[in-house]
CSV table of C-alpha atoms and ligand atoms in Angstrom, one decimal:
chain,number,residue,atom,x,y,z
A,12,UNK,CA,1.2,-12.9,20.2
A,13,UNK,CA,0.4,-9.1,20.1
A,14,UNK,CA,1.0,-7.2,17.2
A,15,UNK,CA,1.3,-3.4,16.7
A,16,UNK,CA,-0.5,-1.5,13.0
A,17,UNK,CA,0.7,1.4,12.4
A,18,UNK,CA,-2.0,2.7,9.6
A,19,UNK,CA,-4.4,-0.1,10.6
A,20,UNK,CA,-7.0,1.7,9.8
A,21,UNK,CA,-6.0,2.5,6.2
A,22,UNK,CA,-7.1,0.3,3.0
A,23,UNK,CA,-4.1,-2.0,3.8
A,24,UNK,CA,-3.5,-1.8,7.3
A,25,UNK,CA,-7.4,-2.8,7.9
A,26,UNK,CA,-6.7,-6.0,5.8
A,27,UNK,CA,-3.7,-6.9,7.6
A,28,UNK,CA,-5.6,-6.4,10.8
A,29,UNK,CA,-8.8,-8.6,10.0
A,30,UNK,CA,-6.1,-11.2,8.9
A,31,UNK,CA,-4.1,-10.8,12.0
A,32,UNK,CA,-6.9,-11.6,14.1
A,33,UNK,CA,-8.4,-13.7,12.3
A,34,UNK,CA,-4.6,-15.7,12.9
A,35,UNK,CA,-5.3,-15.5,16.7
A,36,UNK,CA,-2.9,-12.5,17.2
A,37,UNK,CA,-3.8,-9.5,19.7
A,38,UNK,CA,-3.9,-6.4,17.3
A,39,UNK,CA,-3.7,-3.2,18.8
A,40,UNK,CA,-3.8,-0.8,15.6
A,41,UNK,CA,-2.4,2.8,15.8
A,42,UNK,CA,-4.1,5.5,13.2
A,43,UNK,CA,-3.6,9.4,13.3
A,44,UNK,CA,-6.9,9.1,10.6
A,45,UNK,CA,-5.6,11.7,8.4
A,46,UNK,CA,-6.2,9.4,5.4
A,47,UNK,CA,-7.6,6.3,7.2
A,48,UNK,CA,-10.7,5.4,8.1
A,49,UNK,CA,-12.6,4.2,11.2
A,50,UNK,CA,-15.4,2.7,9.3
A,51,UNK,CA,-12.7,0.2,7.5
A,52,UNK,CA,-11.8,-1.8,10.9
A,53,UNK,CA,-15.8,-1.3,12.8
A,54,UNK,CA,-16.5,-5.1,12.2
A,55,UNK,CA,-13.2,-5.7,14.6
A,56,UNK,CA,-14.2,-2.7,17.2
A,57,UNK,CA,-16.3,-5.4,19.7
A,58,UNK,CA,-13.7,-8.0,18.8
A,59,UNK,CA,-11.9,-9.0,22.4
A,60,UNK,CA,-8.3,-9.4,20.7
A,61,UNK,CA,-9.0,-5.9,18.5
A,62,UNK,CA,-7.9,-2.2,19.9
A,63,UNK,CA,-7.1,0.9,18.2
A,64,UNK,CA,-5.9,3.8,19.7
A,65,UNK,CA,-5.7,7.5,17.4
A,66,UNK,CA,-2.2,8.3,17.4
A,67,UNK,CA,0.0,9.9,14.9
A,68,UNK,CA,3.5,7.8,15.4
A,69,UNK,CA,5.4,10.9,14.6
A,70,UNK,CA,5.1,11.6,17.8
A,71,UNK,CA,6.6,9.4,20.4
A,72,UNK,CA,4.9,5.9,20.8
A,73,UNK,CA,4.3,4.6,24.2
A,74,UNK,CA,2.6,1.6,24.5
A,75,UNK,CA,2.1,-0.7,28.0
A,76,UNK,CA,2.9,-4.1,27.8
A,77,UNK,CA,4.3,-6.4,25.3
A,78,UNK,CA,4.4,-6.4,21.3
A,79,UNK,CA,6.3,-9.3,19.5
A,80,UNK,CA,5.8,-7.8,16.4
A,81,UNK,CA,5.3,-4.0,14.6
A,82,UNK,CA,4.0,-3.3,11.2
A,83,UNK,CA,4.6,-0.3,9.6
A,84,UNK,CA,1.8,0.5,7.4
A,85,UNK,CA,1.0,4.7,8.6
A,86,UNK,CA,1.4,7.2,5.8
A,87,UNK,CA,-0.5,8.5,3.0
A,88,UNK,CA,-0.1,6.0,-0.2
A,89,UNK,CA,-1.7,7.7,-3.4
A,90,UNK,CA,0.1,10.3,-5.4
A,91,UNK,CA,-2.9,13.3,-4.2
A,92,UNK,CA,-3.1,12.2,-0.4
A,93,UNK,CA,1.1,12.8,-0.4
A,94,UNK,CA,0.8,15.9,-2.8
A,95,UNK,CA,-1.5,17.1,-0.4
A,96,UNK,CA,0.3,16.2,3.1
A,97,UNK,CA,3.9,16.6,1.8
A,98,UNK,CA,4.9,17.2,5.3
A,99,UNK,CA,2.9,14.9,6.8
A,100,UNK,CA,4.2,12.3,4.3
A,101,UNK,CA,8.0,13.0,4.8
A,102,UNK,CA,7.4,12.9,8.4
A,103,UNK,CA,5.5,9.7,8.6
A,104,UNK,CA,8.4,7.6,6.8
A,105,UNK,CA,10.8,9.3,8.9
A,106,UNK,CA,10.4,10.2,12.2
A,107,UNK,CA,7.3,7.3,12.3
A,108,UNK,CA,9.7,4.7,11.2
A,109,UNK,CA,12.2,5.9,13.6
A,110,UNK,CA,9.9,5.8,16.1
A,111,UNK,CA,8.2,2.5,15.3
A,112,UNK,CA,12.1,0.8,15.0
A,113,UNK,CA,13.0,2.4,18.5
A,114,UNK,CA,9.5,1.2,19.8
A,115,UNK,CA,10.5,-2.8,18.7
A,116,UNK,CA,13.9,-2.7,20.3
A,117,UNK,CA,12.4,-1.9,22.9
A,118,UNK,CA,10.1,-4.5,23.0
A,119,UNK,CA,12.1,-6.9,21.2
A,120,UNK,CA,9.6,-7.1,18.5
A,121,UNK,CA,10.2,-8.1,14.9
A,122,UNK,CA,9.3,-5.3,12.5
A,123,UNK,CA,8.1,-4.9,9.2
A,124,UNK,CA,8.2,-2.0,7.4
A,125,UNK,CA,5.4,-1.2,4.4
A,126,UNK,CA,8.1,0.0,1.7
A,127,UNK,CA,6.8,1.2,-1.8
A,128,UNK,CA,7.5,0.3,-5.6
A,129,UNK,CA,7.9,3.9,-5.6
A,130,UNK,CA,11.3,2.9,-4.3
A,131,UNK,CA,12.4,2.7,-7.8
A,132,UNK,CA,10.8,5.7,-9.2
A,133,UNK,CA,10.2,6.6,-12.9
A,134,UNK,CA,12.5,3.1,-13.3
A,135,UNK,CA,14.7,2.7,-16.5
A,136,UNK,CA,14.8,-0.9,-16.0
A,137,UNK,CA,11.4,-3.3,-16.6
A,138,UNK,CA,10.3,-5.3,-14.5
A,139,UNK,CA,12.3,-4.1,-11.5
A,140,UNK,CA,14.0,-6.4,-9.4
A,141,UNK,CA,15.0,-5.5,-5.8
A,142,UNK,CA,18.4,-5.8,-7.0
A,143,UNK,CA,17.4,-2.3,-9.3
A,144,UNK,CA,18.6,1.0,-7.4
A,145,UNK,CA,15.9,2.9,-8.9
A,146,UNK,CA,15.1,6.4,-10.7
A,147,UNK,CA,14.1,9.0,-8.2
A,148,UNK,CA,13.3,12.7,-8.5
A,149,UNK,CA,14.5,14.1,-4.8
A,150,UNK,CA,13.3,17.4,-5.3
A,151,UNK,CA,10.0,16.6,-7.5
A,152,UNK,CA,6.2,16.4,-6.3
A,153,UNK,CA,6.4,12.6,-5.8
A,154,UNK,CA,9.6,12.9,-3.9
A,155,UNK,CA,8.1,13.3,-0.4
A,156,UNK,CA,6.9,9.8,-0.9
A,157,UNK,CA,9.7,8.0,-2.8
A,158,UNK,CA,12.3,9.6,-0.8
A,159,UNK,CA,10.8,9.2,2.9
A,160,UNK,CA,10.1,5.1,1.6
A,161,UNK,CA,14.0,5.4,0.8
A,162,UNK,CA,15.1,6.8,4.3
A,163,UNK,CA,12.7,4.4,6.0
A,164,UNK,CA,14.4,1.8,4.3
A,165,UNK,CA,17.8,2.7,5.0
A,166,UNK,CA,16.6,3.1,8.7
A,167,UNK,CA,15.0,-0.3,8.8
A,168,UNK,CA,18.6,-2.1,7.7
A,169,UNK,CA,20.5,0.5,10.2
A,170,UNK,CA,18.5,-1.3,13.2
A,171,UNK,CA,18.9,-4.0,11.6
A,172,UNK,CA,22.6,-3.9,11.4
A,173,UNK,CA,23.3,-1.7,14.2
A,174,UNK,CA,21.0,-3.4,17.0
A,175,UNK,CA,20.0,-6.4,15.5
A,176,UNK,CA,16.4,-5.6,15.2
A,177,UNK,CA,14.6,-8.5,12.9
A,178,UNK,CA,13.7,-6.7,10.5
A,179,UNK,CA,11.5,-7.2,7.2
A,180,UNK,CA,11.1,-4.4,4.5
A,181,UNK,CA,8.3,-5.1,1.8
A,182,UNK,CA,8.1,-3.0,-1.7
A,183,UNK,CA,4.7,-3.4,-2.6
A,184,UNK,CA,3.5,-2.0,-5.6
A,185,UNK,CA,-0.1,-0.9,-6.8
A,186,UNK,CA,-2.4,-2.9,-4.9
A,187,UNK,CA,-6.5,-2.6,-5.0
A,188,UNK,CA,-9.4,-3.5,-3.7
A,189,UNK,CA,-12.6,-3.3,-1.2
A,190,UNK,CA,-11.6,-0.6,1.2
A,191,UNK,CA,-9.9,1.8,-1.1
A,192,UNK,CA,-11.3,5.5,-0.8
A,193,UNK,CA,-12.9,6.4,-3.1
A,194,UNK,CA,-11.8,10.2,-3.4
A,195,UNK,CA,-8.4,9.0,-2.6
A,196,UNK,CA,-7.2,10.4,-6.7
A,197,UNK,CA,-5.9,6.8,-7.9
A,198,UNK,CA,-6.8,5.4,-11.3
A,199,UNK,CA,-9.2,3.0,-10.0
A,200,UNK,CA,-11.5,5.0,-7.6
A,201,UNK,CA,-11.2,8.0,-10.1
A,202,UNK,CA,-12.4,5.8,-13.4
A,203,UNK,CA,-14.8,3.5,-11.4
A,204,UNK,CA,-16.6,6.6,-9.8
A,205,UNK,CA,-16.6,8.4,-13.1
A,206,UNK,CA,-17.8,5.3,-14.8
A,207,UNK,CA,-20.9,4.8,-12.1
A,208,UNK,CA,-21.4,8.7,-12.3
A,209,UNK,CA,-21.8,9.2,-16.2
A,210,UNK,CA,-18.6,11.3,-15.9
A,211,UNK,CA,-16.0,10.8,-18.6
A,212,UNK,CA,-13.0,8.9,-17.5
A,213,UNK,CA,-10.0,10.8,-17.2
A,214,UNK,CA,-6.4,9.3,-18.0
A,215,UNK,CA,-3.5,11.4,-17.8
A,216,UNK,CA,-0.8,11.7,-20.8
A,217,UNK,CA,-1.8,9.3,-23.6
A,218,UNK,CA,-3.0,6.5,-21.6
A,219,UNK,CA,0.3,4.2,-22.7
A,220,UNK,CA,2.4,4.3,-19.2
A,221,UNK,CA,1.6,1.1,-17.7
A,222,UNK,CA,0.9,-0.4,-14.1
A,223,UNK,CA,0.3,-3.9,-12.5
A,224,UNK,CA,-2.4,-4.6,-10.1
A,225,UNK,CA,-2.1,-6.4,-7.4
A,226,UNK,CA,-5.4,-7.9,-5.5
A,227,UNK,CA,-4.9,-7.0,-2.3
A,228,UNK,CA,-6.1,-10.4,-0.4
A,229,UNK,CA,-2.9,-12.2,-2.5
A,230,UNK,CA,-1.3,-8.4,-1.1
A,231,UNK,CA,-1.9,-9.8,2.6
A,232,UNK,CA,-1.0,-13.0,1.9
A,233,UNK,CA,2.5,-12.2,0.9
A,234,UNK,CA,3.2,-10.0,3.8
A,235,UNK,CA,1.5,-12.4,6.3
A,236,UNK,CA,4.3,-14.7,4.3
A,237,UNK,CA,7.1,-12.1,4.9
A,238,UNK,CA,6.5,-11.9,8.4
A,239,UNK,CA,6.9,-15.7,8.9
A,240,UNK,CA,10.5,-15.4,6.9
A,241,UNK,CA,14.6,-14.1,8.1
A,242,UNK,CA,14.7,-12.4,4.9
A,243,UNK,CA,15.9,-8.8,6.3
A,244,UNK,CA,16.7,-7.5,2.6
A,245,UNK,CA,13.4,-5.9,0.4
A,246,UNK,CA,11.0,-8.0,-1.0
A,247,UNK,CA,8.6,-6.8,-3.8
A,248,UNK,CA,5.2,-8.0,-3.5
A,249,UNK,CA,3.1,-7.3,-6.5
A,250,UNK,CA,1.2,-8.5,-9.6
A,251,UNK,CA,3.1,-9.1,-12.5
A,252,UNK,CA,0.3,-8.7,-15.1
A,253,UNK,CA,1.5,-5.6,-16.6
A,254,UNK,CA,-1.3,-3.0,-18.4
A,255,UNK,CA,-1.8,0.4,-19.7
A,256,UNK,CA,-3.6,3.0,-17.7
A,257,UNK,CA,-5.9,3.3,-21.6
A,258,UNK,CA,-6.5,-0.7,-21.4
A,259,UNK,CA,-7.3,-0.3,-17.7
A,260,UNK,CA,-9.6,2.8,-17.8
A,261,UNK,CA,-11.6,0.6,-20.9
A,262,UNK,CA,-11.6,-2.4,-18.9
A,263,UNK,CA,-13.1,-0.6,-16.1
A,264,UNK,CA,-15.6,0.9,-18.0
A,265,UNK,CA,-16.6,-2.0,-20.1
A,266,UNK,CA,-17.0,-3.9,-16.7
A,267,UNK,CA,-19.5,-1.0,-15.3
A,268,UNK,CA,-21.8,-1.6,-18.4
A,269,UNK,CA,-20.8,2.4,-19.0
A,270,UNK,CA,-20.3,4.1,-22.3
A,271,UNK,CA,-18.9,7.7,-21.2
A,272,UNK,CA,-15.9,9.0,-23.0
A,273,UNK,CA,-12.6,8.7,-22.4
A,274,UNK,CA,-10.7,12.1,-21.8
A,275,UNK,CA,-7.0,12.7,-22.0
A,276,UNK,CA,-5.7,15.1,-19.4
A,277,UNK,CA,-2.1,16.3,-18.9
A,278,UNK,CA,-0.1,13.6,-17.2
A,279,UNK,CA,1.6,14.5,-13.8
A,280,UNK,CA,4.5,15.6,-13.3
A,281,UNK,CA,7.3,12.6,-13.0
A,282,UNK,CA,4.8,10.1,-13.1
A,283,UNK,CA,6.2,7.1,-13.8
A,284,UNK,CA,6.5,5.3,-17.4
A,285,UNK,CA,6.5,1.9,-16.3
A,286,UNK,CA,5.8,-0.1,-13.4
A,287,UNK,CA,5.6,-4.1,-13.0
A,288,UNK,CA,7.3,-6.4,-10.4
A,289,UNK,CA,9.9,-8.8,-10.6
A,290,UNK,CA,8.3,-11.2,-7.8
A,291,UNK,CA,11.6,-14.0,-8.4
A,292,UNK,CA,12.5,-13.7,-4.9
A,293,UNK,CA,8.9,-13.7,-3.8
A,294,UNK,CA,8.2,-16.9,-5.3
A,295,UNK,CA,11.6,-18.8,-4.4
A,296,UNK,CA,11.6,-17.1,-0.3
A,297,UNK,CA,8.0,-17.1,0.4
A,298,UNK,CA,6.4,-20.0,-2.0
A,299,UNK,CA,4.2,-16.9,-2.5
A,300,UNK,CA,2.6,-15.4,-6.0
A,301,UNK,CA,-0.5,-13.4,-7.4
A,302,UNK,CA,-3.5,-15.8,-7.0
A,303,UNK,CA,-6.5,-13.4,-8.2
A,304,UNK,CA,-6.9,-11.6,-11.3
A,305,UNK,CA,-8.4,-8.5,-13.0
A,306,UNK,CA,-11.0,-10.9,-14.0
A,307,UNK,CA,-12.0,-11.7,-10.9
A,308,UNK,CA,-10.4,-8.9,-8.4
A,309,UNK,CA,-12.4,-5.9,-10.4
A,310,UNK,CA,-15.9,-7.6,-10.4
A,311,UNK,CA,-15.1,-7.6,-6.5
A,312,UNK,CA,-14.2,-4.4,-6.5
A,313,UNK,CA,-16.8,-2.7,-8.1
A,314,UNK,CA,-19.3,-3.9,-6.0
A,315,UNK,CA,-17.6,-2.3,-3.0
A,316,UNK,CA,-17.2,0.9,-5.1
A,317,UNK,CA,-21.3,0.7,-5.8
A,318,UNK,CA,-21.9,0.3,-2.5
A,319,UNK,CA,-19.7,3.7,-1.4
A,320,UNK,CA,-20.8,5.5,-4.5
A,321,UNK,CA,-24.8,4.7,-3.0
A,322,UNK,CA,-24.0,5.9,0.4
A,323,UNK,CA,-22.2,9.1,-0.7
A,324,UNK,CA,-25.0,10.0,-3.1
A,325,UNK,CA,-27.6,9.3,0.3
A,326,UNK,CA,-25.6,11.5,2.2
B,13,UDP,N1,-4.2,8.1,-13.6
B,13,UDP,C1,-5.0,8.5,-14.6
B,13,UDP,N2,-6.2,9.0,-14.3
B,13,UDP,C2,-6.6,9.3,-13.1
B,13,UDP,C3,-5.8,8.9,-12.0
B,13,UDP,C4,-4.5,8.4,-12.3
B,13,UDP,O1,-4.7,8.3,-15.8
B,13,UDP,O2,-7.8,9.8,-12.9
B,13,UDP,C5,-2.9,7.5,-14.0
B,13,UDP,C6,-1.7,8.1,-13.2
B,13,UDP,O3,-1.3,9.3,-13.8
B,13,UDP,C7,-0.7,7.0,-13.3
B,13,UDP,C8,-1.6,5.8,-13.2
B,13,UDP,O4,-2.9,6.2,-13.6
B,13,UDP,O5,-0.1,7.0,-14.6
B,13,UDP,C9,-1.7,5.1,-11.8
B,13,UDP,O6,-1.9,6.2,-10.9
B,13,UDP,P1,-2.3,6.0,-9.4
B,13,UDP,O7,-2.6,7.3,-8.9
B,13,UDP,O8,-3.3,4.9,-9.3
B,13,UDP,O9,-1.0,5.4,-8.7
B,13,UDP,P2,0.6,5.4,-9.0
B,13,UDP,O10,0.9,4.1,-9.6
B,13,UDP,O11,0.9,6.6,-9.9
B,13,UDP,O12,1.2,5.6,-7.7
């Protein structure tokens, strides 16, 4: 079986391709590198059943031979890559996901499409089921993101409906772990480099709108899950353990042994209140829920992070 990763190279498309191989799947993983990195699949680069190719799947995707399945993981994730690549990030969930569809019909691949929590925007409703239409800002800084997930979406079920593509679309909500960058502006690469740096932490507005944070090996596991399933209507994959940005930044800091202070700065434009899964479906169509902790998942973490912040201080 020979699988196609569209952002294999990113935090979560390099997971998904270490597990895909490790599965006994040919992975041939497709990366334009504008936010991933090669140094997050090297361990795979002498593997026999391991390829990657630099491509940006804006463009049209040829690829020789035969894929049974495509994964749609390109496009920039935190809230400064796709401030900074608006463009790029519109494009990526657009023409990339029309590509990528057009690429498994032709191959009569299954597909799965990387979809976003974002989905749902600043949501009014808490914890957000699939069932939940969302909250979206079209026209606001986050809406190259939310609204190119949205298209992609509607795209997906369109090939779905209209050429019978098997399709899978997964809403997967903050997700962390070894391999995130660490200048990639999120909460946790921003407070665990401040923390190992002696630089205060920074949270934005008062610290009280709240997240959930998913591990991402129980992240990979629920895809690898989805894929297995005929469930062609959005899943949300996520951590229900809700917490504050505050709680989190403290956490984080307490865990590094740090005691910098904790500095409020303004909080972002349409950045959402709230944010925590309702993972029902999860758990009754794919048996599948949140295994690791913020106990255990940040200790984990953080010793990837000391390890990066090391090698950037030796360079
Ligand atoms: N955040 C923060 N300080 C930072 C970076 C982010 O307080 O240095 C906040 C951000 O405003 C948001 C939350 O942490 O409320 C999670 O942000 P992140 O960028 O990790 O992802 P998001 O969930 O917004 O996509």
């Amino acid at each position: 079986m020979r699988a196609l990763i569209t952002g294999g190279a990113g935090f979560l498309g390099s997971h998904l391709c270490e597990r895909l191989v490790a599965s006994d799947w040919d992975v041939l993983c497709l990366d334009n590198l504008v936010t991933g990195l090669e140094t997050n699949v090297a361990h795979l680069l002498n593997h026999p059943r391991f390829r990657i190719a630099r491509q940006d799947v804006t463009r049209y995707i040829d690829v020789p031979g035969p894929v049974d399945f495509v994964l749609h993981f390109a496009s920039p994730a935190s809230p400064v890559d796709y401030l900074k690549l608006p463009i790029q990030t519109l494009k990526v969930g657009a023409l990339g996901t029309h590509n990528t569809l057009g690429l498994a019909l032709a191959k009569k691949a299954k597909y799965l499409l990387a979809s976003t929590s974002e989905c749902y925007g600043d949501p009014q409703v808490s914890p957000q089921p699939e069932s939940y239409r969302g909250h979206v800002n079209p026209i606001g800084p986050r809406g190259v993101y939310d609204e190119a997930k949205r298209y992609a979406e509607a795209m997906t079920m369109a090939y779905h409906r209209a050429h019978d593509v098997d399709t899978r679309i997964a809403r997967i909500f903050n997700t962390y772990g070894p391999r995130m960058r660490l200048n990639d502006g999120r909460a946790l690469p921003n407070f665990v480099y401040q923390a190992l740096t002696g630089q205060p932490l920074t949270v934005h507005g008062d610290g009280q709108q709240t997240r959930s944070f998913c591990y991402v090996s129980d992240l990979i596991e629920g895809i690898y899950r989805l894929m297995q399933s005929d469930e062609h209507e959005p899943v949300n994959l996520g951590n229900p353990q809700e917490i504050t940005i505050l709680e989190f930044a403290e956490r984080i800091r307490a865990l590094t042994g740090s005691n910098v202070p904790i500095v409020f700065k303004p909080l972002p434009e349409d950045d959402p209140k709230q944010r925590c899964p309702d993972i029902t479906k999860a758990r009754r169509i794919l048996h599948w829920e949140p295994e690791v902790s913020l106990d255990e998942g940040l200790p984990r973490t953080l010793e990837f992070f000391r390890r990066e912040v090391a090698a950037s201080r030796a360079r």
